[in-house]
PDB file of N, CA and C and ligand atoms in Angstrom:
ATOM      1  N   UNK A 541      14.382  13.666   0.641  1.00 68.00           N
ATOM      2  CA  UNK A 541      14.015  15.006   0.138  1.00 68.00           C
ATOM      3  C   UNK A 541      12.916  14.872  -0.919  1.00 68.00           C
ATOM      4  N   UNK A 542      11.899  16.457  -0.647  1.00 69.00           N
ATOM      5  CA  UNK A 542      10.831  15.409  -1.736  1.00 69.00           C
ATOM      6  C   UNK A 542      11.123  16.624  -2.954  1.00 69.00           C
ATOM      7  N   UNK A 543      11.106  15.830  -4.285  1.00 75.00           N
ATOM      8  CA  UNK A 543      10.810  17.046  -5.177  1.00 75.00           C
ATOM      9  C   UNK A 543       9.946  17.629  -5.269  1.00 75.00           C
ATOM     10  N   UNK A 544       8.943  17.164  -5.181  1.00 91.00           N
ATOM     11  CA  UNK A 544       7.783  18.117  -6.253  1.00 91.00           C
ATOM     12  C   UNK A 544       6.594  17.761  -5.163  1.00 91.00           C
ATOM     13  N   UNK A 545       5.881  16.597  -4.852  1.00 95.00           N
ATOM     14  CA  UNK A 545       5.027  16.240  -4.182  1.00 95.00           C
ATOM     15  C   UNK A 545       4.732  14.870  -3.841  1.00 95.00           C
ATOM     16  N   UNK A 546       4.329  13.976  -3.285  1.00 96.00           N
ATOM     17  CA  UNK A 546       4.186  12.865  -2.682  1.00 96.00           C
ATOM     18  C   UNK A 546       3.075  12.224  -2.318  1.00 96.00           C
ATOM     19  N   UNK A 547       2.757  11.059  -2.632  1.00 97.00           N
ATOM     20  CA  UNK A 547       1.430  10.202  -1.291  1.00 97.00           C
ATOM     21  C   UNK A 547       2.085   9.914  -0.643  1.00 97.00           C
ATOM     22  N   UNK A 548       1.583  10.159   0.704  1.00 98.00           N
ATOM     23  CA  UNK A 548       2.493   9.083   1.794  1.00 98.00           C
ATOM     24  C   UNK A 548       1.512   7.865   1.756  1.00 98.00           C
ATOM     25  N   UNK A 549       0.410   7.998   1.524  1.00 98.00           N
ATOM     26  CA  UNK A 549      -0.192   6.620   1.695  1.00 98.00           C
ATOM     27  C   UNK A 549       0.338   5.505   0.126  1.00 98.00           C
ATOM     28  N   UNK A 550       0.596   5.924  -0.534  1.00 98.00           N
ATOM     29  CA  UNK A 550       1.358   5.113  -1.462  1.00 98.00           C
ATOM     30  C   UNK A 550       2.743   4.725  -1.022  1.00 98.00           C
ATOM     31  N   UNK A 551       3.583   5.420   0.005  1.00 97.00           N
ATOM     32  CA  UNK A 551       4.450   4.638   0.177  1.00 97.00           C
ATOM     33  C   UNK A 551       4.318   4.002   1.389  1.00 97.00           C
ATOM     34  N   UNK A 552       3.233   3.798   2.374  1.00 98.00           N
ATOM     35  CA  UNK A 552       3.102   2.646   3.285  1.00 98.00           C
ATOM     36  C   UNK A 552       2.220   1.858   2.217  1.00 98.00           C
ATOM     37  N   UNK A 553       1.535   2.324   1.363  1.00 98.00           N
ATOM     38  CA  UNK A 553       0.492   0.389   0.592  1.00 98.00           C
ATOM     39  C   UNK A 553       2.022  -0.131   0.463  1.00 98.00           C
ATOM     40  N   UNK A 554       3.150   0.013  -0.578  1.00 98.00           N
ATOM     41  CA  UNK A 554       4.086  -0.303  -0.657  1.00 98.00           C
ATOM     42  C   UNK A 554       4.556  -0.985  -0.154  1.00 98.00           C
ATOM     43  N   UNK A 555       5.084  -0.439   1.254  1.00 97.00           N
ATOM     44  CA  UNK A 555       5.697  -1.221   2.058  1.00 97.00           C
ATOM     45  C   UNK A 555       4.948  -2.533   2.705  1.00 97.00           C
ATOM     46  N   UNK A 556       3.991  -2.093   3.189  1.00 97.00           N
ATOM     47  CA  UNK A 556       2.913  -3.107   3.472  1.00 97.00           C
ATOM     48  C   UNK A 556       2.753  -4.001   2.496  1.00 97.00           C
ATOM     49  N   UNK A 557       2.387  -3.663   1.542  1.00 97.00           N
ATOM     50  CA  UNK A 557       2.359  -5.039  -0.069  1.00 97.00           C
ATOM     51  C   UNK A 557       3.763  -5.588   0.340  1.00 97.00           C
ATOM     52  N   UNK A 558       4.711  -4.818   0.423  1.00 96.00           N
ATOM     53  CA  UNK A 558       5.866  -6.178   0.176  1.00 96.00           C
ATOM     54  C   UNK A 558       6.109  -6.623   1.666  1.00 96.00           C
ATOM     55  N   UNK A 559       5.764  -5.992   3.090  1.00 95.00           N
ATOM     56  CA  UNK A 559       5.798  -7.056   3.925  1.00 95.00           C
ATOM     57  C   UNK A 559       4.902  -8.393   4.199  1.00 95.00           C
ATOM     58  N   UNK A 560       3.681  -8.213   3.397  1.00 95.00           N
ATOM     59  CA  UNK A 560       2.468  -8.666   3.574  1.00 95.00           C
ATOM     60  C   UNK A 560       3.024 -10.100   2.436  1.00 95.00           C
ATOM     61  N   UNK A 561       3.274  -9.533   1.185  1.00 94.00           N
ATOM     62  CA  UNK A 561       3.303 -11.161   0.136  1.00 94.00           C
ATOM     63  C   UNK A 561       5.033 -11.826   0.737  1.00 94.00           C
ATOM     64  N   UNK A 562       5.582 -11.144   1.344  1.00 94.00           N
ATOM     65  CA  UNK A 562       7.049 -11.992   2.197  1.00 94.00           C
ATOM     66  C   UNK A 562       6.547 -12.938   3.191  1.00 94.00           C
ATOM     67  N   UNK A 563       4.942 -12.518   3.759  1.00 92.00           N
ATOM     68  CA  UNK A 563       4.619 -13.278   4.582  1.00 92.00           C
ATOM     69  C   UNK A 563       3.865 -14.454   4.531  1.00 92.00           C
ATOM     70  N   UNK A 564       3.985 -15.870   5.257  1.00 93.00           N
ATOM     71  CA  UNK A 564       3.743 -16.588   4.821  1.00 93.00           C
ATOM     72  C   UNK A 564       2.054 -16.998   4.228  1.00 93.00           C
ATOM     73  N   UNK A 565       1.524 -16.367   4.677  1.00 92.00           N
ATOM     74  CA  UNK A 565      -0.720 -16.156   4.515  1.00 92.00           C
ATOM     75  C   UNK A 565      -0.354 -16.373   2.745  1.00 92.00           C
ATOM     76  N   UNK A 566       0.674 -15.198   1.824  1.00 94.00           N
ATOM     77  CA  UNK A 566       0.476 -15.106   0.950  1.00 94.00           C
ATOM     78  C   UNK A 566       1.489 -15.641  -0.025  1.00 94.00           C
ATOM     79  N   UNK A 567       1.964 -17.027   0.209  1.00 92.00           N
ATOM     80  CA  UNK A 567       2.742 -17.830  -0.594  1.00 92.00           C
ATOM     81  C   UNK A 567       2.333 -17.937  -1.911  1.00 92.00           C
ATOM     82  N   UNK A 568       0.940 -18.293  -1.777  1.00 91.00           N
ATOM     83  CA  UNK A 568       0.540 -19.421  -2.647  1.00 91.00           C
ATOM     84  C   UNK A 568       0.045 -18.069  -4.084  1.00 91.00           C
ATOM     85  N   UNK A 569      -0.240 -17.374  -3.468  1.00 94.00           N
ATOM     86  CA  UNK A 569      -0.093 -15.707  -4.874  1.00 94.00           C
ATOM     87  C   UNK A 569       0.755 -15.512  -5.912  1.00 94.00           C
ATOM     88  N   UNK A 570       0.663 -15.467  -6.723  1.00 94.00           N
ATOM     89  CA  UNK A 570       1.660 -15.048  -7.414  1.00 94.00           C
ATOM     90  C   UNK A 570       2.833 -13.665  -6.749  1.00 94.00           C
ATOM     91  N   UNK A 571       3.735 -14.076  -7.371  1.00 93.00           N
ATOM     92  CA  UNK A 571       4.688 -12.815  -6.812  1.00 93.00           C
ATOM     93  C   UNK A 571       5.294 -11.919  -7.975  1.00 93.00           C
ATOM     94  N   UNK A 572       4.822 -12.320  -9.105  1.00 95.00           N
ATOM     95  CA  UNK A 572       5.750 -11.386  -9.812  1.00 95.00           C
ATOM     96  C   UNK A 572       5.514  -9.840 -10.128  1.00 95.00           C
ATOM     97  N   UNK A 573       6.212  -9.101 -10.849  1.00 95.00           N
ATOM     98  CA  UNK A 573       6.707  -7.792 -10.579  1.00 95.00           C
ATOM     99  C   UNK A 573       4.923  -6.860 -11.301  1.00 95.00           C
ATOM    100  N   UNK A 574       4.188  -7.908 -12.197  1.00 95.00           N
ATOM    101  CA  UNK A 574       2.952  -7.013 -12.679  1.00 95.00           C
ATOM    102  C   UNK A 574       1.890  -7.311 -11.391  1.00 95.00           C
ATOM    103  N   UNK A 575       1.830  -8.693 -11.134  1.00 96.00           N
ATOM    104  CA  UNK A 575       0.811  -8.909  -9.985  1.00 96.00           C
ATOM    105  C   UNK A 575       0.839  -7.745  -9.052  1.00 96.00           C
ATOM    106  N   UNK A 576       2.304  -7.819  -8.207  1.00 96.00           N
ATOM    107  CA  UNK A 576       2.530  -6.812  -7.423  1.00 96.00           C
ATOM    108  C   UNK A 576       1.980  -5.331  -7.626  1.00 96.00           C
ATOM    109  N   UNK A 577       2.180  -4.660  -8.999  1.00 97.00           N
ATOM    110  CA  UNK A 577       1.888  -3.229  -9.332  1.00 97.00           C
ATOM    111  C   UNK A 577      -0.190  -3.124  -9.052  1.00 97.00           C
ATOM    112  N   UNK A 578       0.026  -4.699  -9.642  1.00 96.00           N
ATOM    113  CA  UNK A 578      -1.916  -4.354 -10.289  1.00 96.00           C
ATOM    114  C   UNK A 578      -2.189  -4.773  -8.637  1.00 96.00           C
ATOM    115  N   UNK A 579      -1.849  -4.940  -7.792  1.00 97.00           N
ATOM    116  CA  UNK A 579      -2.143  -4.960  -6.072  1.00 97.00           C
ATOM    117  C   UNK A 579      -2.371  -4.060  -5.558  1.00 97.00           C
ATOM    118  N   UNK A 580      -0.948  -3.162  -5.793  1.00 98.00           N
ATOM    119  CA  UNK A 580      -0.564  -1.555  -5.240  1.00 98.00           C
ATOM    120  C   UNK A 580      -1.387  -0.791  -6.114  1.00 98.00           C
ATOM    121  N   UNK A 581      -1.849  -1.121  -7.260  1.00 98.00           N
ATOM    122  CA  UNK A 581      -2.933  -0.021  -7.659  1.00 98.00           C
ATOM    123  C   UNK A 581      -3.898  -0.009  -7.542  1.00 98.00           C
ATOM    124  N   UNK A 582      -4.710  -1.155  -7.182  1.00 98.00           N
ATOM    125  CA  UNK A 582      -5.958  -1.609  -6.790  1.00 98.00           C
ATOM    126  C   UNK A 582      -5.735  -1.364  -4.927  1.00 98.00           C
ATOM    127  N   UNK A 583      -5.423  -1.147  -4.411  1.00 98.00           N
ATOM    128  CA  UNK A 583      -5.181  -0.874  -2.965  1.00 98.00           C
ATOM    129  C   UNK A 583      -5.088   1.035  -3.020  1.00 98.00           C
ATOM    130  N   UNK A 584      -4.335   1.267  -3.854  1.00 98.00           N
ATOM    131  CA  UNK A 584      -4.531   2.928  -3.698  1.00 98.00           C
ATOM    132  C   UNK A 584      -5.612   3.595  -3.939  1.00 98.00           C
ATOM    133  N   UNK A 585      -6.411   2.538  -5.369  1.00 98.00           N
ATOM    134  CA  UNK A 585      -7.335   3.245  -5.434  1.00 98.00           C
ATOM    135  C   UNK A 585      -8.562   2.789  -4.302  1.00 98.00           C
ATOM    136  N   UNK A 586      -8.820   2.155  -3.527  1.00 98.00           N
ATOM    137  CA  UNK A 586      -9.528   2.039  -2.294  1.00 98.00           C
ATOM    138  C   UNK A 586      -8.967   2.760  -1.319  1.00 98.00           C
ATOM    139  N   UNK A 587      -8.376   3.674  -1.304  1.00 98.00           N
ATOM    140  CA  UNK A 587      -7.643   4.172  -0.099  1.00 98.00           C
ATOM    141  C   UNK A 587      -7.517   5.769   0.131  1.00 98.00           C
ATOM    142  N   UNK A 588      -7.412   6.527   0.698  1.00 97.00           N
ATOM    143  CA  UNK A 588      -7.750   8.100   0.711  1.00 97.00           C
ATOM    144  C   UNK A 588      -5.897   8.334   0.153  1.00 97.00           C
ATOM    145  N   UNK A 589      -6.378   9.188  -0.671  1.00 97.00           N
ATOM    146  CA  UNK A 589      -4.677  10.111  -1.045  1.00 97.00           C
ATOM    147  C   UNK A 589      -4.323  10.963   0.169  1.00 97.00           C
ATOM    148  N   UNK A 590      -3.276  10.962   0.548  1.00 97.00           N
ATOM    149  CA  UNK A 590      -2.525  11.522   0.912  1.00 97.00           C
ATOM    150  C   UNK A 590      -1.466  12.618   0.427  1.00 97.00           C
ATOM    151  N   UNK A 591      -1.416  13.288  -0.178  1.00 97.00           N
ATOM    152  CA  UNK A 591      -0.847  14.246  -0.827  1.00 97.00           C
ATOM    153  C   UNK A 591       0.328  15.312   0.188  1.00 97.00           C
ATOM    154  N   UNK A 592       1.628  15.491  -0.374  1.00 97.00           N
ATOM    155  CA  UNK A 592       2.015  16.678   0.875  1.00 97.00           C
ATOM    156  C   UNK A 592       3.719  16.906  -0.543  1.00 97.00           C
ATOM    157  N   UNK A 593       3.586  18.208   0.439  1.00 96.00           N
ATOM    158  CA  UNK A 593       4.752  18.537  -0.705  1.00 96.00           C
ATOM    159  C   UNK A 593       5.985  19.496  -0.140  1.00 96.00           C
ATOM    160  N   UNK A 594       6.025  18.800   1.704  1.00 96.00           N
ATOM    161  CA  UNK A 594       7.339  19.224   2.019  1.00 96.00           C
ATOM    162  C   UNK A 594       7.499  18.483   2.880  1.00 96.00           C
ATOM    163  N   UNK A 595       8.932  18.211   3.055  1.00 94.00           N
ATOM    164  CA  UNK A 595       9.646  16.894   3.628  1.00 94.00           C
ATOM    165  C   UNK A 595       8.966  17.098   5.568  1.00 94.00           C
ATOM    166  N   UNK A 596       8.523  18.125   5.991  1.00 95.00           N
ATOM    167  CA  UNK A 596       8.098  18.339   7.309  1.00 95.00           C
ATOM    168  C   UNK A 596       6.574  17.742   7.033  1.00 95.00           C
ATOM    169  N   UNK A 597       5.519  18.424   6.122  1.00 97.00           N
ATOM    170  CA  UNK A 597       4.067  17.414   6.328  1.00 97.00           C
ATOM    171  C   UNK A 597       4.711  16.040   5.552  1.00 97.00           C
ATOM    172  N   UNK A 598       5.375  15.629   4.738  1.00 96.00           N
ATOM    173  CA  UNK A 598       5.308  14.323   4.723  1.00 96.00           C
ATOM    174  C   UNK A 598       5.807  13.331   6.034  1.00 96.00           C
ATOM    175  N   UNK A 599       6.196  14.202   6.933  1.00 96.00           N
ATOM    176  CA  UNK A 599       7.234  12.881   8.155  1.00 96.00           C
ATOM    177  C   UNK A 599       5.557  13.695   9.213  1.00 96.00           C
ATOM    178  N   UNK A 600       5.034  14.385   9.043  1.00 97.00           N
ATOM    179  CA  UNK A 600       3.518  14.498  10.039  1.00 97.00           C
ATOM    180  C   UNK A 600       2.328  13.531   9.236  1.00 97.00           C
ATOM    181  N   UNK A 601       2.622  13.625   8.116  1.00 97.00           N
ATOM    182  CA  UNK A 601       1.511  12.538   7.361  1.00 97.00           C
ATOM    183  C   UNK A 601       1.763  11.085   7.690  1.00 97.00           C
ATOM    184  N   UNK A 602       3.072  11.030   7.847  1.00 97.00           N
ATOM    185  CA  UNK A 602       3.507   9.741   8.080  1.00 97.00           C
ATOM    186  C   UNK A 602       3.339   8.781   9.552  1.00 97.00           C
ATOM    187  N   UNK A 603       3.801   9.855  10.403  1.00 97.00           N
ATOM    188  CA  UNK A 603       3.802   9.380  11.535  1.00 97.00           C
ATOM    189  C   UNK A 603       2.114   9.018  11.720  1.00 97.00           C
ATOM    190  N   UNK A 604       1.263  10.430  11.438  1.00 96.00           N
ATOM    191  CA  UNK A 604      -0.643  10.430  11.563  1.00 96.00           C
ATOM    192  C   UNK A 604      -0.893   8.360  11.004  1.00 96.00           C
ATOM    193  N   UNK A 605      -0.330   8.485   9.861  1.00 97.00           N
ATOM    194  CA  UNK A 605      -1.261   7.176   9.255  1.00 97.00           C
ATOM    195  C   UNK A 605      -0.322   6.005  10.020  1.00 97.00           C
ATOM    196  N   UNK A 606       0.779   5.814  10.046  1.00 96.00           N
ATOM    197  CA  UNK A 606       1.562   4.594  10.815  1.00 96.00           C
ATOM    198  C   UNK A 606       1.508   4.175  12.310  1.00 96.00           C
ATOM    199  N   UNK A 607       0.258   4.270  12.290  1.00 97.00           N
ATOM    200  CA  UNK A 607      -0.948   3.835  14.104  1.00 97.00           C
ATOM    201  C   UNK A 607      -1.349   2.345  13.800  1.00 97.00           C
ATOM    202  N   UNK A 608      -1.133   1.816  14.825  1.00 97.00           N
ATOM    203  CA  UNK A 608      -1.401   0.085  14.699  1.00 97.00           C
ATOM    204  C   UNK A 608      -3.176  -0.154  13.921  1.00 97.00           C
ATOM    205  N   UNK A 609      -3.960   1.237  14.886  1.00 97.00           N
ATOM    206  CA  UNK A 609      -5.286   1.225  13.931  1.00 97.00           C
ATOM    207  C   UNK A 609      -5.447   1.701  12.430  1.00 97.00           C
ATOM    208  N   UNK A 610      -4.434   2.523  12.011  1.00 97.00           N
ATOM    209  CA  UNK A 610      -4.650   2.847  10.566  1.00 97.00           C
ATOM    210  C   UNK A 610      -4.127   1.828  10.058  1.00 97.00           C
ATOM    211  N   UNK A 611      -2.752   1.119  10.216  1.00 97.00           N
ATOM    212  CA  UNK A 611      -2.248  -0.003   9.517  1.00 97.00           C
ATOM    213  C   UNK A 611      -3.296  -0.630   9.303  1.00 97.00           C
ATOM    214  N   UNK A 612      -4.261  -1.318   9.933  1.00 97.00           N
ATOM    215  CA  UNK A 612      -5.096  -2.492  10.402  1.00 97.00           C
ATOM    216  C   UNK A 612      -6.125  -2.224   9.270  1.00 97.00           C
ATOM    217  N   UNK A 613      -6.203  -1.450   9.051  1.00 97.00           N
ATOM    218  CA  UNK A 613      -7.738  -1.036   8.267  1.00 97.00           C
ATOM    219  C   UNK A 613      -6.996  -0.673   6.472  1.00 97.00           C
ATOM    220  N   UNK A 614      -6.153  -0.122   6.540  1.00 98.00           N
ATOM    221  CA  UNK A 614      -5.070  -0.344   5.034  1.00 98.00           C
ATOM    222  C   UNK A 614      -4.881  -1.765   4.874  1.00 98.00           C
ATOM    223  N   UNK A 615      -4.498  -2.515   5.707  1.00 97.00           N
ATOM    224  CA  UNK A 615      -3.952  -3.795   5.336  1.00 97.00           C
ATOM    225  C   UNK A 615      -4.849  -4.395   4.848  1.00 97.00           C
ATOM    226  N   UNK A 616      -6.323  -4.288   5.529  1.00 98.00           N
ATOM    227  CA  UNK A 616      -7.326  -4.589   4.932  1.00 98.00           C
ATOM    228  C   UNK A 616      -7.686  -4.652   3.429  1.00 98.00           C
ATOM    229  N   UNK A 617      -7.752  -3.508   2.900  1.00 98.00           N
ATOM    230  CA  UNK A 617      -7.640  -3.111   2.082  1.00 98.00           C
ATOM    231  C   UNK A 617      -6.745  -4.013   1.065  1.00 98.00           C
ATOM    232  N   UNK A 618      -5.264  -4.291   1.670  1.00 98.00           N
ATOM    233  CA  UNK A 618      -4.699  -4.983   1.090  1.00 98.00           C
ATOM    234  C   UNK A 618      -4.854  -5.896   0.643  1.00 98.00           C
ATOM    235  N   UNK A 619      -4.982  -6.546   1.718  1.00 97.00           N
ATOM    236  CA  UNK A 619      -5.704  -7.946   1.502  1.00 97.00           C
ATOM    237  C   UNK A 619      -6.836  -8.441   0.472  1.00 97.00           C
ATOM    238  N   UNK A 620      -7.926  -7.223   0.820  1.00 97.00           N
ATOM    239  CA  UNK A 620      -8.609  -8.223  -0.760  1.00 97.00           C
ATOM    240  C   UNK A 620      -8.419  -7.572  -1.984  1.00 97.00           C
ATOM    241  N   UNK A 621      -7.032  -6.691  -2.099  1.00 97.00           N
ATOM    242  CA  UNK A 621      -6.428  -6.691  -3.221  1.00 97.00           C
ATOM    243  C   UNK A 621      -5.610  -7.915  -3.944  1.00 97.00           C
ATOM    244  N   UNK A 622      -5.044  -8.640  -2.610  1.00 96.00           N
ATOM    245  CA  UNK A 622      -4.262  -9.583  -2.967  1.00 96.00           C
ATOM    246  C   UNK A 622      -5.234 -10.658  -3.915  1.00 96.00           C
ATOM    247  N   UNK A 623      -6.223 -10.626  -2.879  1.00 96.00           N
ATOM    248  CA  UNK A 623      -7.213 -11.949  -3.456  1.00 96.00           C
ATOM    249  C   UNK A 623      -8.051 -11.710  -4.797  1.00 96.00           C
ATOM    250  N   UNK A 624      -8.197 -10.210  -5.278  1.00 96.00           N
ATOM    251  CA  UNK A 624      -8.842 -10.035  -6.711  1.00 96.00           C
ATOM    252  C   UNK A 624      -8.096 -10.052  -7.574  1.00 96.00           C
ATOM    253  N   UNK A 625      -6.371 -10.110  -7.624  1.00 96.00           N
ATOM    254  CA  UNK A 625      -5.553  -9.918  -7.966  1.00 96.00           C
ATOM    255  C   UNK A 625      -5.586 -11.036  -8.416  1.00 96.00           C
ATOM    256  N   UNK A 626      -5.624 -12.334  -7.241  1.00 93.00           N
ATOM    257  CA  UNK A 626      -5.005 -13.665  -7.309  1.00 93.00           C
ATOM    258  C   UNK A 626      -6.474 -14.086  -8.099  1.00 93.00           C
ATOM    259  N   UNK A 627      -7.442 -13.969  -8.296  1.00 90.00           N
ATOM    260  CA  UNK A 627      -8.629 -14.606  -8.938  1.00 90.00           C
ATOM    261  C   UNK A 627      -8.442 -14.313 -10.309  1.00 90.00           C
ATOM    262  N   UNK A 628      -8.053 -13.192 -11.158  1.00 85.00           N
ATOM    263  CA  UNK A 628      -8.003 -13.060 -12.116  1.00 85.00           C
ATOM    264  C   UNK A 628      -6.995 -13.401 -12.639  1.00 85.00           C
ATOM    265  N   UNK A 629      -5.426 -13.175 -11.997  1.00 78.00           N
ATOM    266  CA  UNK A 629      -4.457 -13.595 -12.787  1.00 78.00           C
ATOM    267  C   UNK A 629      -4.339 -14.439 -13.676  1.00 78.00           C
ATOM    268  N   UNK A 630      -3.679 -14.439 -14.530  1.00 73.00           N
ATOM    269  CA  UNK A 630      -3.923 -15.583 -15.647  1.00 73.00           C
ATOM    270  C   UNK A 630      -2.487 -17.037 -15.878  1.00 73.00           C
ATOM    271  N   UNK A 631      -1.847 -16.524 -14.311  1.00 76.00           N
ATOM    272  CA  UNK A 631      -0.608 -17.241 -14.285  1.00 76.00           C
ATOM    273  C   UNK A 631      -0.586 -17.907 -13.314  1.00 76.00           C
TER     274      UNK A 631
HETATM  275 ZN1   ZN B1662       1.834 -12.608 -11.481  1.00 88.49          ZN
END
């Protein structure tokens, strides 16, 4: 149920960030709980908002972006979040 309003594209970077550093490409990254945030925020902000503020357009927003071609091109995204992430860290 949504309260107030939602990204749906913030909750696939999400999910995607944490299937993506479980996987093995991204061992060698740091994993802890700030790396992770400064990933997911550096990935949203490369990424179009998604905005919706009833539980019917969020499950039509959802289904629209969760296409093997939209994944593909977010993950992207992901990805050289991971790696600007991993260049600067200081750990
Ligand atoms: Zn870290």
């Amino acid at each position: 149920m949504i309260k107030d309003y939602v990204n749906v594209m913030e909750e696939i970077v999400v999910t995607l960030v944490t299937i993506a550093m479980a996987g093995p490409e991204y061992q060698a990254f740091c994993h802890c709980e700030s790396c992770r945030n400064e990933i997911i925020a550096i990935s949203l902000n490369n990424l179009p908002t998604h905005y919706v503020a009833t539980d019917e357009a969020r499950k039509h927003a959802y289904d629209a972006l969760n296409t093997p071609e939209n994944l593909k091109w977010i993950n992207k995204r992901i990805i050289k979040a991971i790696y600007a992430v991993g260049k600067y860290s200081k750990h």
